[in-house]
Short mmCIF file of C-alpha atoms in Angstrom, two decimals:
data_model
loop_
_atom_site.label_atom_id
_atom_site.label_comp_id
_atom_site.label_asym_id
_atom_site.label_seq_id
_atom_site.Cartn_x
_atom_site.Cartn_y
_atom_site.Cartn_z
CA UNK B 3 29.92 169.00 42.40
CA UNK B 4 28.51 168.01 45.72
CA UNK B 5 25.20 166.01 46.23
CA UNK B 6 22.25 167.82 46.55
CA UNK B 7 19.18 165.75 48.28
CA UNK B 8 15.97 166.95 46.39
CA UNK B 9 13.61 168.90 48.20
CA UNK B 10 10.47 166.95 50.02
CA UNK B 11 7.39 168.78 49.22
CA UNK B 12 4.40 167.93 51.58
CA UNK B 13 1.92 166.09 49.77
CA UNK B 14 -1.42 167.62 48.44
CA UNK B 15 -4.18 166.96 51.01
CA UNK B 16 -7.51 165.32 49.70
CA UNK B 17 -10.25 168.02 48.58
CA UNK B 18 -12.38 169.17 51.86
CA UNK B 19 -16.09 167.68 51.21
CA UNK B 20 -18.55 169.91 52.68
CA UNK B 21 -21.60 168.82 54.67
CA UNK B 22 -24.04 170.92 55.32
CA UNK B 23 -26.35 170.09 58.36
CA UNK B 24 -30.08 170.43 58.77
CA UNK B 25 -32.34 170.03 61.70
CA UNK B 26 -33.45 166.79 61.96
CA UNK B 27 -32.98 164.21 64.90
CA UNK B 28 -31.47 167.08 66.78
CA UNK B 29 -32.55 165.18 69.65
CA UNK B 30 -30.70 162.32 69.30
CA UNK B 31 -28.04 164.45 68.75
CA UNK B 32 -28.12 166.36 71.99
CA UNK B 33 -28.96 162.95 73.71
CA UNK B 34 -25.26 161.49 72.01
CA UNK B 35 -23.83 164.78 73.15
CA UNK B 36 -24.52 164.45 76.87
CA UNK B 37 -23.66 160.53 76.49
CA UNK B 38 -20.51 161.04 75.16
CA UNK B 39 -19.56 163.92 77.97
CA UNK B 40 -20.60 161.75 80.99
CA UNK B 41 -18.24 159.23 79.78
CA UNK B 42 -15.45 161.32 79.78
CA UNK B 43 -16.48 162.82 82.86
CA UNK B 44 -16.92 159.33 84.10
CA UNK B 45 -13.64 158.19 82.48
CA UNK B 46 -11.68 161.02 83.90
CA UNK B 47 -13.39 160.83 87.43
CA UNK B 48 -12.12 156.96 87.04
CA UNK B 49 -8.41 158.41 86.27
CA UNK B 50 -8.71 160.58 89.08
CA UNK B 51 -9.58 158.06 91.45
CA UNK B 52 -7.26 155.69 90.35
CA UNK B 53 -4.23 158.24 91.09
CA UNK B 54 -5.63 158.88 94.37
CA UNK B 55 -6.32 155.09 95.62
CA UNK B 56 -3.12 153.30 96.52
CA UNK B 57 -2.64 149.60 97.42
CA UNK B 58 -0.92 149.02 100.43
CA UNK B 59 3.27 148.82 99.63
CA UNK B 60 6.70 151.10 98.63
CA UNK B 61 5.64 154.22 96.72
CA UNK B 62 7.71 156.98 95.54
CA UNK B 63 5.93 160.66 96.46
CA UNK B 64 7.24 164.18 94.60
CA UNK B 65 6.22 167.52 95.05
CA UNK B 66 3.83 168.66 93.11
CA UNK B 67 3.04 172.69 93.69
CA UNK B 68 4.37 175.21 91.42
CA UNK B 69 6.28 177.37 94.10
CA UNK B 70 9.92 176.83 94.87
CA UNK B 71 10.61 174.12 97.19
CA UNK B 72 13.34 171.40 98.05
CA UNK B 73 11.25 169.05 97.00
CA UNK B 74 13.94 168.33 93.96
CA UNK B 75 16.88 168.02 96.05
CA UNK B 76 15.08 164.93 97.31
CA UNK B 77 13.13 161.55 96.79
CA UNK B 78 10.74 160.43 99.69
CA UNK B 79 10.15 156.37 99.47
CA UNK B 80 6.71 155.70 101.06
CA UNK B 81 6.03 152.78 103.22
CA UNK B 82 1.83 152.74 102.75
CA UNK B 83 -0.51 150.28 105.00
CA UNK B 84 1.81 150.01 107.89
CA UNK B 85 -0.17 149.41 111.19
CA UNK B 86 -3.23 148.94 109.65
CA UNK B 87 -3.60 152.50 108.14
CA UNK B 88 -5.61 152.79 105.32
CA UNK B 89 -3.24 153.15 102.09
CA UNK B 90 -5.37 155.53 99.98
CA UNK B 91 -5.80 157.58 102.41
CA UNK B 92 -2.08 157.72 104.08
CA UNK B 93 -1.11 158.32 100.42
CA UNK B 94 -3.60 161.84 100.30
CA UNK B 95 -2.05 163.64 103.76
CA UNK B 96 1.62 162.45 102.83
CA UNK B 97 1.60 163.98 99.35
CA UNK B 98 -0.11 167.55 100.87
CA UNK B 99 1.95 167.40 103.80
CA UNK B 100 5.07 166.54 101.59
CA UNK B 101 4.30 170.06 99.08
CA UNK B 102 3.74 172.13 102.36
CA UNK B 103 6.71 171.53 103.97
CA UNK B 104 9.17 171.33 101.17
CA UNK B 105 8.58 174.89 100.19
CA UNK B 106 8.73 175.82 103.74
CA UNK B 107 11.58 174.12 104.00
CA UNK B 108 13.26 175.81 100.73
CA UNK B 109 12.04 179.17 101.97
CA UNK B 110 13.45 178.49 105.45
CA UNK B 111 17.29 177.65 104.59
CA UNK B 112 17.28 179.87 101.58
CA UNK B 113 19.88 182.34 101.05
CA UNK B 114 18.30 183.53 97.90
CA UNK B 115 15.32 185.73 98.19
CA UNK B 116 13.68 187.10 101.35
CA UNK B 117 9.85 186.86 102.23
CA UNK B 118 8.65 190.18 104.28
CA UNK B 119 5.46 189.22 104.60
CA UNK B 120 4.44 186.12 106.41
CA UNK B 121 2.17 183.80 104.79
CA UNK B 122 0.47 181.08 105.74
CA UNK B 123 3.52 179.09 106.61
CA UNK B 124 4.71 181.38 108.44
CA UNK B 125 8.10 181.84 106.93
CA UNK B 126 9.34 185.37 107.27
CA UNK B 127 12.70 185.51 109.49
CA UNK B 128 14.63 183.39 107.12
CA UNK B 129 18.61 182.79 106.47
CA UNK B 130 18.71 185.30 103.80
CA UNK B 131 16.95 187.84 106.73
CA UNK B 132 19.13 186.91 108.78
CA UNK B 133 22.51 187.79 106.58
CA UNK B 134 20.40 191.02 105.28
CA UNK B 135 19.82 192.42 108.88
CA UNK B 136 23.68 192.10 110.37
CA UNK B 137 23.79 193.34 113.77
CA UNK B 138 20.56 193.44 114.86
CA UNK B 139 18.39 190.91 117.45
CA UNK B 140 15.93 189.08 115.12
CA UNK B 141 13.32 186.16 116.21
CA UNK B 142 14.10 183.10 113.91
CA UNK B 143 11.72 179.97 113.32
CA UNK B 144 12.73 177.04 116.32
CA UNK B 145 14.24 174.77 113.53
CA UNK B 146 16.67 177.53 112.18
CA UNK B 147 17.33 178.25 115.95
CA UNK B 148 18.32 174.26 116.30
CA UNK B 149 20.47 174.03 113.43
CA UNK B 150 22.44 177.32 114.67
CA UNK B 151 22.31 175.64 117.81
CA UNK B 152 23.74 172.19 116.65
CA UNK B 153 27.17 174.05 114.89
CA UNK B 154 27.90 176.10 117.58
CA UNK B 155 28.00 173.14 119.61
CA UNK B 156 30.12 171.53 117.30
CA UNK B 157 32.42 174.60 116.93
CA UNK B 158 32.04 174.07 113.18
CA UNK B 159 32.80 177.40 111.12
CA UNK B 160 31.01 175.91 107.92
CA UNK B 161 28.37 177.77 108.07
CA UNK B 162 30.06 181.03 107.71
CA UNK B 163 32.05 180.09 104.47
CA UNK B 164 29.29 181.89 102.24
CA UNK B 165 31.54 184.04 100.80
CA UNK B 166 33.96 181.02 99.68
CA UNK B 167 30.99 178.88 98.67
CA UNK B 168 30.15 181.77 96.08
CA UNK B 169 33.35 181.77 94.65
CA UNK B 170 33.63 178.22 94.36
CA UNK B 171 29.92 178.19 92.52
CA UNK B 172 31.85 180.63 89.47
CA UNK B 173 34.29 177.78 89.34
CA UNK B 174 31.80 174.68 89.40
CA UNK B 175 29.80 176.42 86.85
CA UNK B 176 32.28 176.63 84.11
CA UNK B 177 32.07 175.34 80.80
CA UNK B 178 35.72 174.82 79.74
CA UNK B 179 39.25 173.90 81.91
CA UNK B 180 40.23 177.60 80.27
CA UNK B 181 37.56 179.10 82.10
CA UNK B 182 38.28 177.07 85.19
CA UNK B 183 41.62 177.97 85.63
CA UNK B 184 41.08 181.63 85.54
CA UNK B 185 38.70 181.00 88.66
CA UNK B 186 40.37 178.00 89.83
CA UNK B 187 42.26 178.99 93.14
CA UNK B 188 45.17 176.33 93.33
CA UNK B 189 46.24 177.58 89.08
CA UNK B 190 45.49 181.85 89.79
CA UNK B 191 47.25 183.47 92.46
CA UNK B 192 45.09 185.85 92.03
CA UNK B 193 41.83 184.13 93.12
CA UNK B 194 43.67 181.99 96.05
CA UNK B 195 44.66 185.20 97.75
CA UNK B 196 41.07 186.18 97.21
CA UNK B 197 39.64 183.19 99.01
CA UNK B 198 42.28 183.37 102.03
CA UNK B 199 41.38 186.66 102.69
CA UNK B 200 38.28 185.61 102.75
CA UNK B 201 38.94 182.64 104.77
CA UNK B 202 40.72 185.24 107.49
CA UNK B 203 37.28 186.59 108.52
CA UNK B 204 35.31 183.36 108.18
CA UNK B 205 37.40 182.00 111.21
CA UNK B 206 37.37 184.47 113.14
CA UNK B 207 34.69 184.89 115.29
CA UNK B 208 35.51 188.46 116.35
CA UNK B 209 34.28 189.04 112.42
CA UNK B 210 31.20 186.94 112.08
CA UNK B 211 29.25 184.74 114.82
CA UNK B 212 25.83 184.23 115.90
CA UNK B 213 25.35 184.50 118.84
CA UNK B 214 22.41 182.82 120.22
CA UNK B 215 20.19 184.74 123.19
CA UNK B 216 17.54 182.47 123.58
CA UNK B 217 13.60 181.93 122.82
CA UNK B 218 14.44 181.79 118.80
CA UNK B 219 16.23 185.04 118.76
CA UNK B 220 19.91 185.53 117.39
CA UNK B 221 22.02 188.11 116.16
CA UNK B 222 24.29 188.17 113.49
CA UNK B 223 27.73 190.51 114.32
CA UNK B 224 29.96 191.44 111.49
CA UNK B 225 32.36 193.01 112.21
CA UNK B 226 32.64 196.52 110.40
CA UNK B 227 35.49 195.74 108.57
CA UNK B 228 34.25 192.50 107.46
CA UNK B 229 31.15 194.36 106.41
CA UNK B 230 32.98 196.91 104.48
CA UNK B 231 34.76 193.93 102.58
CA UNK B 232 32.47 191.64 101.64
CA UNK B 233 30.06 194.62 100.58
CA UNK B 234 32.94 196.06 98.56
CA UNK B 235 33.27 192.66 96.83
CA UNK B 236 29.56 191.86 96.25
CA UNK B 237 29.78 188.73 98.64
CA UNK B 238 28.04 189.64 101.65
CA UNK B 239 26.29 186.35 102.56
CA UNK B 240 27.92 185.86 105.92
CA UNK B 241 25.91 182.51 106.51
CA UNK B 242 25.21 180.06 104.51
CA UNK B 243 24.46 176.03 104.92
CA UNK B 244 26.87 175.21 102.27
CA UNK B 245 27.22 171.18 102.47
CA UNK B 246 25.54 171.23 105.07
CA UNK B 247 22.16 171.70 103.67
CA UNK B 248 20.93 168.79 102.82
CA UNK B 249 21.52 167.63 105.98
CA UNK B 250 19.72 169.77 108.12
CA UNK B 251 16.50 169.54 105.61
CA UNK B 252 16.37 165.96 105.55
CA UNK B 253 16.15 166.81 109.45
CA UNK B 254 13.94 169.14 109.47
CA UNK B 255 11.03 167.74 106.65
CA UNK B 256 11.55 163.93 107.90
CA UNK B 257 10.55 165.56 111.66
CA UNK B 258 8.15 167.55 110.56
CA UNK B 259 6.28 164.44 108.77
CA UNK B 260 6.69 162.33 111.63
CA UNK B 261 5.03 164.79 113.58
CA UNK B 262 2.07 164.23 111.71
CA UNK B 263 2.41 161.07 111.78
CA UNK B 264 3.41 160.02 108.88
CA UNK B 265 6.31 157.86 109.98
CA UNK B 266 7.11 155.53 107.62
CA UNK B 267 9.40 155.88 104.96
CA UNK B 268 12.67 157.76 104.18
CA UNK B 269 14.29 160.78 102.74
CA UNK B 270 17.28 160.47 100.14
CA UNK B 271 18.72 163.75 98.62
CA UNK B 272 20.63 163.99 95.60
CA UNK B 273 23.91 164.70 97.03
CA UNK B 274 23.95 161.40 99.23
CA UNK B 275 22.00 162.06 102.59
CA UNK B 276 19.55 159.30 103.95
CA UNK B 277 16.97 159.75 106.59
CA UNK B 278 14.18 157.60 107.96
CA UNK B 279 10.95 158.82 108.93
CA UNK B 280 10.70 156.94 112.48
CA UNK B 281 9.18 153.66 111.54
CA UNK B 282 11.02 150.46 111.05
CA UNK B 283 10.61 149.78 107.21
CA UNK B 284 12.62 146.87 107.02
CA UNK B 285 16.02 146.16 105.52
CA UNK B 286 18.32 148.74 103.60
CA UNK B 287 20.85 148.41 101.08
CA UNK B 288 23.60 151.53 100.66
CA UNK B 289 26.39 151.93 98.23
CA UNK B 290 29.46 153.68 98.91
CA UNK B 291 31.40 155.13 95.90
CA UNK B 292 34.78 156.56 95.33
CA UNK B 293 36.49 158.56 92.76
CA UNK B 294 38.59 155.99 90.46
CA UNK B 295 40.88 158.97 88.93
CA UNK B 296 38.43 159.57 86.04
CA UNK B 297 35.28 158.28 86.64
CA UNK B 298 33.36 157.53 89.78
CA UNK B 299 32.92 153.84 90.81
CA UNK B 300 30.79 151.17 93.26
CA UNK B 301 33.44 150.28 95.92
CA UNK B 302 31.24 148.55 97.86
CA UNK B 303 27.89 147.94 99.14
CA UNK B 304 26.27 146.19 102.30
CA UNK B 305 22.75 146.06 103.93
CA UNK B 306 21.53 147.36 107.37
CA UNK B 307 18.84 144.98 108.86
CA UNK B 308 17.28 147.97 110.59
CA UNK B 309 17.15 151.31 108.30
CA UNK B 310 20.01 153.77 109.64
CA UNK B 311 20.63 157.56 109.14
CA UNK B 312 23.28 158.59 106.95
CA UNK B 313 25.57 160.57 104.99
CA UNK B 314 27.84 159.76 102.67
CA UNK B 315 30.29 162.59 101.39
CA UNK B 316 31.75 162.70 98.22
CA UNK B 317 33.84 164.86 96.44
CA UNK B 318 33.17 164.26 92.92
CA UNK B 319 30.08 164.11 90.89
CA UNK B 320 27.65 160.59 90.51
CA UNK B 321 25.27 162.44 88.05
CA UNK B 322 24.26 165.98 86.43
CA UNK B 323 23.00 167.39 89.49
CA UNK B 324 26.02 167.18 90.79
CA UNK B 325 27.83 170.07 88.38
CA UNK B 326 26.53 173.06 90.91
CA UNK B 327 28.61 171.42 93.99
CA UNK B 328 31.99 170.56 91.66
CA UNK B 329 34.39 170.92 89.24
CA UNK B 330 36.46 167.93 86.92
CA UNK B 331 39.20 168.95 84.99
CA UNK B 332 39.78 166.86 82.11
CA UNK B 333 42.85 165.32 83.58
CA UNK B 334 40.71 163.91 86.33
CA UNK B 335 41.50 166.93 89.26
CA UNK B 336 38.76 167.84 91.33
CA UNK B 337 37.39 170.87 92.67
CA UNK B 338 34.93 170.52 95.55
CA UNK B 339 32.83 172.55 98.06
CA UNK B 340 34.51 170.97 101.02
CA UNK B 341 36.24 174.40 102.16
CA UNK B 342 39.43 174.73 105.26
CA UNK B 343 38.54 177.84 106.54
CA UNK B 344 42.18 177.79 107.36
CA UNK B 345 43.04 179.04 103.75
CA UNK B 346 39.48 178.96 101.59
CA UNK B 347 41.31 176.04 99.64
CA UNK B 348 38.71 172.97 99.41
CA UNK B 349 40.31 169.78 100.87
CA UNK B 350 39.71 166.12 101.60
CA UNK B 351 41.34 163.81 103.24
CA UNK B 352 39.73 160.79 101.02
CA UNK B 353 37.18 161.46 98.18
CA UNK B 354 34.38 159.48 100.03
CA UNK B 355 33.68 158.83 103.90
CA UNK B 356 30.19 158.13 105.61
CA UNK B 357 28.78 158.58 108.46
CA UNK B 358 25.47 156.47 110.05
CA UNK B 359 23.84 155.88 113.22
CA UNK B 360 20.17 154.58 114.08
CA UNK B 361 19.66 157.51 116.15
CA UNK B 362 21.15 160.73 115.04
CA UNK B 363 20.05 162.69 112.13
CA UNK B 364 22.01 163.95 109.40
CA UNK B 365 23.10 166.96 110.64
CA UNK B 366 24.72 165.78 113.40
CA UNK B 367 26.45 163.13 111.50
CA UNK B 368 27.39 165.93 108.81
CA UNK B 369 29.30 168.14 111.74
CA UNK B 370 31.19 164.77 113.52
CA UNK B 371 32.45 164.47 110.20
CA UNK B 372 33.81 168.01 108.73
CA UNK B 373 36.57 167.57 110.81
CA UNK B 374 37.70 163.99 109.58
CA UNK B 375 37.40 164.96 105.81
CA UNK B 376 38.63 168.02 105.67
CA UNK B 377 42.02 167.73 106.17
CA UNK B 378 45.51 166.78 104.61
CA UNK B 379 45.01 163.06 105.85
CA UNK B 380 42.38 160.90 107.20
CA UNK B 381 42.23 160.35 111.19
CA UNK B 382 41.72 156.51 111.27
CA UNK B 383 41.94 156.63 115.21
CA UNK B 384 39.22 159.68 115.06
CA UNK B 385 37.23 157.58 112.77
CA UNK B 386 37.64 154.59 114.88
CA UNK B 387 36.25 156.57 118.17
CA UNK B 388 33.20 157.75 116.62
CA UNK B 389 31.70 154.09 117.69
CA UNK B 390 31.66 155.90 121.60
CA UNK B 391 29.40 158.47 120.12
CA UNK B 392 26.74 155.65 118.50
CA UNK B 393 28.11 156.27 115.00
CA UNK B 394 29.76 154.41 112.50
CA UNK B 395 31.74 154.99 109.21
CA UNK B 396 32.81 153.62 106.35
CA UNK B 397 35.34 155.78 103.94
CA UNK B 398 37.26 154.75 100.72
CA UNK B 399 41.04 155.23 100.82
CA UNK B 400 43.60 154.08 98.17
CA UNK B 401 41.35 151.26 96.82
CA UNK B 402 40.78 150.03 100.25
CA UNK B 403 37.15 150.27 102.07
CA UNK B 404 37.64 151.44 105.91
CA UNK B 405 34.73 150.15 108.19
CA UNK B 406 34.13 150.46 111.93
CA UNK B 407 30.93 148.04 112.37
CA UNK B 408 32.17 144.69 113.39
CA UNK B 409 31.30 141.85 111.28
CA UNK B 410 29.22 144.15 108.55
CA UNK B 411 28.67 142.78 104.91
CA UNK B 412 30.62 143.52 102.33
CA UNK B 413 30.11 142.65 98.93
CA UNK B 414 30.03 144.01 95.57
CA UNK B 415 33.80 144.98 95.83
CA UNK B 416 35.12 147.09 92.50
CA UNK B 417 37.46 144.64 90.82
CA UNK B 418 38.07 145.95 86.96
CA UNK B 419 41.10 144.67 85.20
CA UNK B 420 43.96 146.25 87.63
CA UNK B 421 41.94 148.10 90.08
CA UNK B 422 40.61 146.06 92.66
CA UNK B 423 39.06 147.31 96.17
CA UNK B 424 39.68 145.48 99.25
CA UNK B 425 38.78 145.87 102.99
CA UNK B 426 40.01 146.85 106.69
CA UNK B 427 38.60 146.93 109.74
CA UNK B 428 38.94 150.30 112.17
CA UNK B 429 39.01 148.65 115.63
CA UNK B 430 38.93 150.08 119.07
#
């Protein structure tokens, strides 16, 4: 017969003794009353305060306002009392500027949800507008206009992946390697001829391109046939950031702080882009990490005397908010969002390569480096001759850490029983 544990009955609560209350020193009473309230209304007035004062030094600021934002995708590290400003109240306009323009900034990339009418931040003409309205001439905000701008220039067909990046979400967002290899397109034939003919308009600009006319207006052509498809198939967002979103916000809410003047400090996201605010806020430390077969590891780390923009590239996951941009089999295999719009398949040449320069922002340092990692092997000449462009690179290739910088710091090499990380030098 199997153990039964006896049942834990509450205990009996002590008999209730009534009071019953008459009307003397009712006074005093109201006079204790109105004590007792201004002390909490003095106590929370303290608390208040307190959370509003700040003492000059490194604080960490998060959004705080109940509508959708970006703000999540992202820690801001706040340098307060620089230049004599006064801490407390530096502290008040970064944290309202920060809420403002993190929801304008998530309702400005967006290819989620539409909003007709303009509010007060003036958000109306947005990406998922812009895919909505194929065809037609439509007047976009000046920082949607730059980052349209910036991958035309670059000749960069990310953007128009959105398709692909929606089938590659069903995969990332499985709960078993059974599910995942029903989606998976390298294990179904069914789903890699999917994505290729997918890929076949993405490339092609006589299918999709936006073309840009000037003064903030663009339109988006699709072609008719590419309409008819990706409407047949329920994947009709022809643009779409993809990878390169975090990028261009860390861009575009770092610039739009600094144009309030509230320049000091720096913008991390989740997903492993760094930007500074404008101000020199002394040194900074970066890691770079790299897929060990299993499990992702610390290569390497070094220290930049003067803070840098960056962005560091990875195709497998550092933490849980990682699972929406890839896949891990159990064997180790990786599925990743880092699409050749040659074929849909997603492909790197190395699992992690990054990009920094003092002086260009992350989305220009995420376009000068699509073409280096995605592809069937890494360029180390290509890497090497991004120094004549002001950039510089570090990647992590077969246990060995690639740098371009001359004499930079190394340490904190990944040495674990058999598996030990060394270095090389990408000269001129």
């Amino acid at each position: 017969m199997g153990r039964q544990a006896k049942e834990r009955l509450p205990q009996a609560l002590p008999p209730v003794e009534k009071v019953s209350l008459d009307g003397k020193h009712m006074g005093l009473r109201i006079g204790a009353f109105i004590l007792c309230l201004a002390v909490g209304v003095g106590a929370l007035t303290f608390g208040v305060s307190q959370w509003l004062s700040a003492e000059p030094g490194w604080t960490t600021v998060s959004v705080t306002v109940e509508e959708k934002s970006c703000g999540g995708e992202f820690t801001l590290n706040y340098l307060l009392g620089q230049n004599g400003r006064d801490p407390t109240q530096e502290l008040r306009s970064v944290r309202a500027a920060y809420n403002q323009i993190a929801v304008r900034a998530y309702r400005l990339f967006t290819t989620a949800e539409g909003f007709d009418d303009p509010d007060d931040l003036g958000v109306s003409h947005n990406l998922y507008y812009l895919n909505s309205h194929p065809n037609e001439e439509v007047a976009v905000d000046p920082a949607l206009y730059l980052v349209l701008e910036q991958a035309e220039a670059q000749g960069s067909r990310a953007l128009y992946l959105g398709p692909l990046y929606s089938v590659y979400n069903d995969l990332f967002f499985c709960q078993t390697d059974g599910e995942a290899r029903e989606l998976d397109p390298f294990q179904s034939q069914e789903i890699q001829t999917f994505c290729q003919e997918l890929a076949g308009f993405a490339r092609q600009p006589e299918h999709v391109q936006v073309e840009l006319l000037g003064e903030n207006r663009v339109r988006l052509r699709v072609s008719e046939e590419y309409r008819a498809y990706a409407e047949g198939v329920d994947r009709a967002c022809y643009v779409d950031l993809g990878w390169l979103r975090t990028a261009f916000l860390a861009d575009y809410m770092a610039e739009e702080l600094a144009a309030r003047g509230l320049d000091s400090g720096m913008l991390s996201s989740y997903d492993g882009c760094t930007r500074t605010l404008g101000l020199p806020i002394g040194q900074q430390v970066f890691s770079l990490y790299d897929w060990a077969g299993d499990r992702a590891v610390t290569a390497a780390q070094t220290a930049f005397d003067s803070p840098v923009n960056a962005v560091s590239l990875r195709t497998f996951p550092l933490n849980q908010r990682d699972e929406g941009r890839c896949y891990v089999f159990e064997d180790g295999g990786l599925r990743h969002w880092f699409i050749d719009p040659k074929d849909g398949l997603c492909r790197a040449a190395v699992d992690s390569l990054a990009l920094y320069s003092p002086e260009l922002g992350c989305g220009q340092l995420a376009l000068e480096a699509e073409s280096l990692l995605i592809a069937d092997r890494l360029d180390r000449a290509a890497l090497g001759r991004l120094r004549q462009k002001g950039i510089q690179a570090l990647a992590a290739e077969d246990r060995v850490v690639l740098f371009t910088q001359a004499e930079l710091p190394l340490t904190g090499l990944y040495e674990q029983n058999e598996e030990v990380y060394h270095t090389e030098y990408i000269g001129e």
